[in-house]
């Protein structure tokens, strides 16, 4: 797998960022030679994009990272939307590595493991909404402050989050313990059921375990209770909907399985520290592009 090595002792340099929405179902990505790195994070539809001689099909929840001097072009119509980030790295800090094994990357020289991350060129995100909220915060920073150093560090944090979301994606399931497998299954179940009114008893019944045992096991592994994790995941999705859609608070509440909008607003304020409206207004300066 092609991957990119990034040394994070210094921040990358942000060039541009924004959100793109295809103006029609017939839109095809333009042809160009990239002058910097481009990160694309898909939020809707499918993007048919080629880098040099390799063709990529990038769907919602997936990302693509292309390096400078890549000949980039669309190879078929793409009805989609995505967030994008163009950046450059400090001198020599980012380099392509063909065939790098992501589950066991080689340690950097000099014992500086914590300063180097490896980013697969293409993959699936474990938490799309979190990445989107972070990219929206970066866009808000660009429009509100336009402070170069701040924007560079925020861009680097996004890349570090990308690394954290992908570094264990290729782990061998046979190496995981039975409890770890169960924990990951529960996390996936919650992720795909966030729009429903989920209860701990419902999860326990689904997996065939005692409710008390399941709650204790989850708390030991994650450090928070199962009930609290469910609430946190619902609020992560709420933050994404508030920043990336024009749905009103009542619509967001219904989409998360709340019958009472007041209960949703109360839970959101408790977890996030802001009301849903305050959160949306804090990151209202979206950068939207249609070309």
Short mmCIF file of C-alpha atoms in Angstrom, two decimals:
data_model
loop_
_atom_site.label_atom_id
_atom_site.label_comp_id
_atom_site.label_asym_id
_atom_site.label_seq_id
_atom_site.Cartn_x
_atom_site.Cartn_y
_atom_site.Cartn_z
CA UNK A 1 0.00 0.00 0.00
CA UNK A 2 1.28 3.48 -0.85
CA UNK A 3 1.62 5.70 2.19
CA UNK A 4 3.12 9.03 3.11
CA UNK A 5 5.49 9.73 5.97
CA UNK A 6 4.93 12.98 7.82
CA UNK A 7 7.23 14.41 10.48
CA UNK A 8 5.04 16.43 12.84
CA UNK A 9 7.65 18.24 14.94
CA UNK A 10 6.77 21.20 12.71
CA UNK A 11 3.34 22.01 11.27
CA UNK A 12 2.46 21.61 7.61
CA UNK A 13 1.73 24.75 5.59
CA UNK A 14 -1.92 25.24 4.68
CA UNK A 15 -2.48 26.42 1.13
CA UNK A 16 -6.26 26.22 0.72
CA UNK A 17 -9.25 24.43 2.19
CA UNK A 18 -12.98 24.25 1.59
CA UNK A 19 -16.00 22.16 0.79
CA UNK A 20 -16.96 21.24 -2.76
CA UNK A 21 -20.46 20.38 -3.99
CA UNK A 22 -20.85 19.07 -7.54
CA UNK A 23 -23.12 21.48 -9.45
CA UNK A 24 -24.74 18.60 -11.36
CA UNK A 25 -24.68 14.83 -11.78
CA UNK A 26 -22.63 15.34 -14.96
CA UNK A 27 -19.75 17.13 -13.24
CA UNK A 28 -16.26 15.71 -13.92
CA UNK A 29 -13.21 16.72 -11.89
CA UNK A 30 -10.87 19.04 -13.78
CA UNK A 31 -7.48 17.91 -15.10
CA UNK A 32 -4.37 19.47 -13.53
CA UNK A 33 -0.93 18.89 -12.06
CA UNK A 34 -1.00 19.21 -8.27
CA UNK A 35 1.46 21.69 -6.82
CA UNK A 36 0.96 20.51 -3.25
CA UNK A 37 -0.64 17.68 -1.27
CA UNK A 38 -4.43 17.37 -1.47
CA UNK A 39 -6.56 15.56 1.09
CA UNK A 40 -10.13 14.78 -0.02
CA UNK A 41 -12.74 13.61 2.52
CA UNK A 42 -16.01 12.42 1.01
CA UNK A 43 -19.35 13.40 2.55
CA UNK A 44 -21.79 12.34 -0.21
CA UNK A 45 -21.88 10.29 -3.38
CA UNK A 46 -18.89 8.85 -5.24
CA UNK A 47 -15.86 10.65 -6.67
CA UNK A 48 -14.18 9.11 -9.72
CA UNK A 49 -10.70 10.58 -9.66
CA UNK A 50 -7.37 9.46 -11.14
CA UNK A 51 -3.87 10.22 -9.93
CA UNK A 52 -1.36 9.66 -12.75
CA UNK A 53 -2.20 6.15 -14.03
CA UNK A 54 -4.15 4.97 -10.97
CA UNK A 55 -7.94 5.36 -10.86
CA UNK A 56 -9.69 5.80 -7.51
CA UNK A 57 -13.34 5.37 -6.57
CA UNK A 58 -13.86 7.36 -3.36
CA UNK A 59 -17.21 7.00 -1.55
CA UNK A 60 -18.80 8.66 1.48
CA UNK A 61 -16.74 8.01 4.61
CA UNK A 62 -13.55 7.46 2.61
CA UNK A 63 -10.60 9.75 1.92
CA UNK A 64 -7.88 10.16 -0.70
CA UNK A 65 -4.45 11.78 -0.32
CA UNK A 66 -2.51 12.76 -3.45
CA UNK A 67 1.06 14.16 -3.48
CA UNK A 68 2.56 17.09 -5.43
CA UNK A 69 3.27 16.67 -9.16
CA UNK A 70 0.43 14.14 -9.48
CA UNK A 71 -1.52 14.42 -12.74
CA UNK A 72 -5.03 14.59 -11.32
CA UNK A 73 -8.16 14.20 -13.45
CA UNK A 74 -11.72 12.90 -13.31
CA UNK A 75 -12.36 9.83 -15.43
CA UNK A 76 -16.17 9.78 -15.26
CA UNK A 77 -19.04 11.97 -13.97
CA UNK A 78 -19.20 12.32 -10.18
CA UNK A 79 -22.33 13.45 -8.35
CA UNK A 80 -20.78 14.09 -4.93
CA UNK A 81 -19.58 16.48 -2.25
CA UNK A 82 -16.37 16.51 -0.25
CA UNK A 83 -14.11 18.55 1.98
CA UNK A 84 -10.63 19.23 0.65
CA UNK A 85 -7.35 20.43 2.09
CA UNK A 86 -4.25 21.54 0.16
CA UNK A 87 -1.01 21.73 2.11
CA UNK A 88 2.75 21.59 1.86
CA UNK A 89 5.19 20.02 4.28
CA UNK A 90 8.39 21.42 5.73
CA UNK A 91 11.54 20.65 3.73
CA UNK A 92 11.70 16.92 3.14
CA UNK A 93 9.32 16.02 5.96
CA UNK A 94 6.82 14.23 3.72
CA UNK A 95 7.78 11.45 1.32
CA UNK A 96 5.92 8.71 -0.53
CA UNK A 97 6.69 5.11 0.36
CA UNK A 98 5.47 2.36 -1.96
CA UNK A 99 4.57 -0.92 -0.29
CA UNK A 100 4.71 0.32 3.28
CA UNK A 101 2.98 -2.08 5.71
CA UNK A 102 0.73 0.16 7.75
CA UNK A 103 0.15 -2.23 10.64
CA UNK A 104 3.84 -2.30 11.50
CA UNK A 105 5.57 0.79 10.00
CA UNK A 106 9.35 1.02 10.31
CA UNK A 107 10.50 3.18 13.24
CA UNK A 108 12.21 6.45 12.30
CA UNK A 109 15.91 6.90 13.11
CA UNK A 110 16.99 8.55 16.32
CA UNK A 111 14.17 7.27 18.49
CA UNK A 112 11.73 9.94 17.30
CA UNK A 113 8.75 7.65 16.86
CA UNK A 114 6.30 10.18 18.31
CA UNK A 115 7.29 12.77 15.69
CA UNK A 116 6.54 10.63 12.63
CA UNK A 117 3.19 9.40 11.35
CA UNK A 118 2.32 7.30 8.28
CA UNK A 119 -0.74 8.16 6.21
CA UNK A 120 -2.15 5.58 3.76
CA UNK A 121 -2.99 7.17 0.43
CA UNK A 122 -6.58 5.90 0.50
CA UNK A 123 -8.84 4.44 3.15
CA UNK A 124 -12.01 4.42 5.20
CA UNK A 125 -12.45 6.72 8.19
CA UNK A 126 -13.63 5.30 11.51
CA UNK A 127 -15.24 8.61 12.47
CA UNK A 128 -16.12 10.72 9.44
CA UNK A 129 -18.12 13.22 11.46
CA UNK A 130 -15.18 14.07 13.73
CA UNK A 131 -12.91 14.81 10.75
CA UNK A 132 -15.63 16.95 9.13
CA UNK A 133 -16.14 19.01 12.28
CA UNK A 134 -12.37 19.58 12.52
CA UNK A 135 -12.19 20.67 8.87
CA UNK A 136 -15.15 22.99 9.42
CA UNK A 137 -13.34 24.50 12.41
CA UNK A 138 -10.30 25.07 10.19
CA UNK A 139 -12.47 26.82 7.61
CA UNK A 140 -13.98 28.99 10.32
CA UNK A 141 -10.46 29.89 11.49
CA UNK A 142 -9.43 30.84 7.94
CA UNK A 143 -12.37 33.19 7.56
CA UNK A 144 -12.50 34.54 11.10
CA UNK A 145 -8.81 35.06 11.88
CA UNK A 146 -6.69 34.10 8.86
CA UNK A 147 -3.75 33.54 11.23
CA UNK A 148 -1.15 31.57 9.29
CA UNK A 149 0.48 29.74 12.21
CA UNK A 150 -2.88 28.82 13.75
CA UNK A 151 -4.19 27.49 10.44
CA UNK A 152 -1.01 25.48 9.86
CA UNK A 153 -1.25 23.80 13.25
CA UNK A 154 -4.96 23.09 12.81
CA UNK A 155 -4.21 21.45 9.46
CA UNK A 156 -1.53 19.30 11.09
CA UNK A 157 -3.96 18.22 13.81
CA UNK A 158 -6.39 17.07 11.11
CA UNK A 159 -3.66 14.91 9.56
CA UNK A 160 -2.81 13.48 12.99
CA UNK A 161 -6.49 12.62 13.49
CA UNK A 162 -6.48 10.94 10.08
CA UNK A 163 -3.48 8.90 11.20
CA UNK A 164 -5.17 7.86 14.46
CA UNK A 165 -8.31 6.79 12.62
CA UNK A 166 -6.44 4.63 10.10
CA UNK A 167 -3.41 3.21 11.88
CA UNK A 168 -5.24 0.15 13.30
CA UNK A 169 -7.63 -0.36 10.40
CA UNK A 170 -5.54 -3.18 8.97
CA UNK A 171 -4.93 -5.03 12.23
CA UNK A 172 -5.37 -8.80 12.09
CA UNK A 173 -8.65 -9.68 13.88
CA UNK A 174 -7.19 -12.99 15.02
CA UNK A 175 -4.75 -11.10 17.21
CA UNK A 176 -7.49 -9.41 19.18
CA UNK A 177 -8.82 -10.94 22.33
CA UNK A 178 -12.44 -12.04 22.55
CA UNK A 179 -13.30 -9.02 24.70
CA UNK A 180 -11.63 -6.64 22.27
CA UNK A 181 -13.58 -8.15 19.39
CA UNK A 182 -16.81 -7.76 21.35
CA UNK A 183 -15.91 -4.18 22.25
CA UNK A 184 -15.26 -3.28 18.60
CA UNK A 185 -18.50 -4.99 17.55
CA UNK A 186 -20.40 -2.88 20.10
CA UNK A 187 -18.70 0.30 18.86
CA UNK A 188 -19.69 -0.53 15.27
CA UNK A 189 -23.26 -1.35 16.35
CA UNK A 190 -23.58 2.01 18.11
CA UNK A 191 -22.10 3.84 15.12
CA UNK A 192 -24.71 2.43 12.77
CA UNK A 193 -27.59 2.85 15.23
CA UNK A 194 -27.02 6.42 16.39
CA UNK A 195 -30.20 7.61 14.72
CA UNK A 196 -32.24 5.26 16.94
CA UNK A 197 -33.14 5.38 20.61
CA UNK A 198 -30.44 2.96 21.79
CA UNK A 199 -30.46 1.46 25.28
CA UNK A 200 -27.78 -0.59 27.04
CA UNK A 201 -30.33 -3.37 27.56
CA UNK A 202 -30.98 -3.44 23.80
CA UNK A 203 -27.27 -3.83 23.03
CA UNK A 204 -26.88 -6.56 25.66
CA UNK A 205 -29.82 -8.48 24.22
CA UNK A 206 -28.50 -8.12 20.67
CA UNK A 207 -25.10 -9.59 21.55
CA UNK A 208 -26.49 -12.14 24.01
CA UNK A 209 -24.67 -10.94 27.13
CA UNK A 210 -25.70 -9.89 30.61
CA UNK A 211 -26.28 -6.15 30.73
CA UNK A 212 -24.14 -5.63 33.86
CA UNK A 213 -21.25 -7.69 32.45
CA UNK A 214 -21.34 -5.88 29.11
CA UNK A 215 -21.37 -2.45 30.75
CA UNK A 216 -18.44 -3.35 33.03
CA UNK A 217 -16.40 -4.81 30.17
CA UNK A 218 -16.96 -1.73 28.01
CA UNK A 219 -16.00 0.63 30.84
CA UNK A 220 -12.76 -1.28 31.54
CA UNK A 221 -11.66 -1.10 27.89
CA UNK A 222 -12.85 2.39 26.96
CA UNK A 223 -12.61 4.24 30.28
CA UNK A 224 -16.20 5.49 30.05
CA UNK A 225 -19.56 3.83 30.60
CA UNK A 226 -21.48 2.30 27.72
CA UNK A 227 -24.36 4.70 28.31
CA UNK A 228 -22.01 7.69 28.19
CA UNK A 229 -20.36 6.41 25.01
CA UNK A 230 -23.74 6.12 23.29
CA UNK A 231 -24.49 9.71 24.24
CA UNK A 232 -21.09 10.92 23.04
CA UNK A 233 -21.52 9.24 19.67
CA UNK A 234 -24.94 10.78 19.21
CA UNK A 235 -23.47 14.20 19.96
CA UNK A 236 -20.62 13.61 17.47
CA UNK A 237 -23.23 12.99 14.78
CA UNK A 238 -25.21 16.01 15.98
CA UNK A 239 -22.13 18.24 15.62
CA UNK A 240 -21.62 16.98 12.09
CA UNK A 241 -25.25 17.63 11.14
CA UNK A 242 -25.17 21.10 12.68
CA UNK A 243 -21.99 22.09 10.82
CA UNK A 244 -22.45 20.33 7.48
CA UNK A 245 -26.21 20.54 6.84
CA UNK A 246 -28.91 23.19 6.99
CA UNK A 247 -31.27 21.04 9.05
CA UNK A 248 -32.86 22.91 11.94
CA UNK A 249 -32.37 21.78 15.52
CA UNK A 250 -35.70 19.93 15.61
CA UNK A 251 -34.81 17.97 12.48
CA UNK A 252 -31.40 17.06 13.91
CA UNK A 253 -33.09 15.95 17.12
CA UNK A 254 -35.48 13.66 15.25
CA UNK A 255 -32.67 12.21 13.14
CA UNK A 256 -30.86 11.21 16.35
CA UNK A 257 -33.91 9.37 17.68
CA UNK A 258 -35.05 12.01 20.19
CA UNK A 259 -38.80 12.40 20.50
CA UNK A 260 -38.37 15.51 22.64
CA UNK A 261 -36.21 18.27 21.15
CA UNK A 262 -35.72 19.78 24.62
CA UNK A 263 -34.05 16.58 25.86
CA UNK A 264 -31.71 16.66 22.87
CA UNK A 265 -30.74 20.28 23.50
CA UNK A 266 -30.15 19.55 27.19
CA UNK A 267 -27.91 16.56 26.39
CA UNK A 268 -26.00 18.51 23.74
CA UNK A 269 -25.32 21.39 26.11
CA UNK A 270 -24.12 18.97 28.80
CA UNK A 271 -21.68 17.16 26.49
CA UNK A 272 -20.48 19.99 24.24
CA UNK A 273 -20.79 22.99 26.55
CA UNK A 274 -22.82 24.96 23.99
CA UNK A 275 -26.41 24.83 22.85
CA UNK A 276 -26.93 23.40 19.34
CA UNK A 277 -27.60 26.89 18.00
CA UNK A 278 -24.51 28.33 19.69
CA UNK A 279 -22.39 25.51 18.26
CA UNK A 280 -23.75 26.07 14.74
CA UNK A 281 -23.19 29.82 14.93
CA UNK A 282 -19.62 29.32 16.17
CA UNK A 283 -18.67 27.56 12.94
CA UNK A 284 -21.00 29.24 10.48
CA UNK A 285 -18.34 30.47 8.03
CA UNK A 286 -18.26 27.55 5.62
CA UNK A 287 -16.03 27.78 2.54
CA UNK A 288 -18.09 26.38 -0.32
CA UNK A 289 -16.88 25.84 -3.89
CA UNK A 290 -18.71 24.74 -7.03
CA UNK A 291 -15.89 24.55 -9.59
#
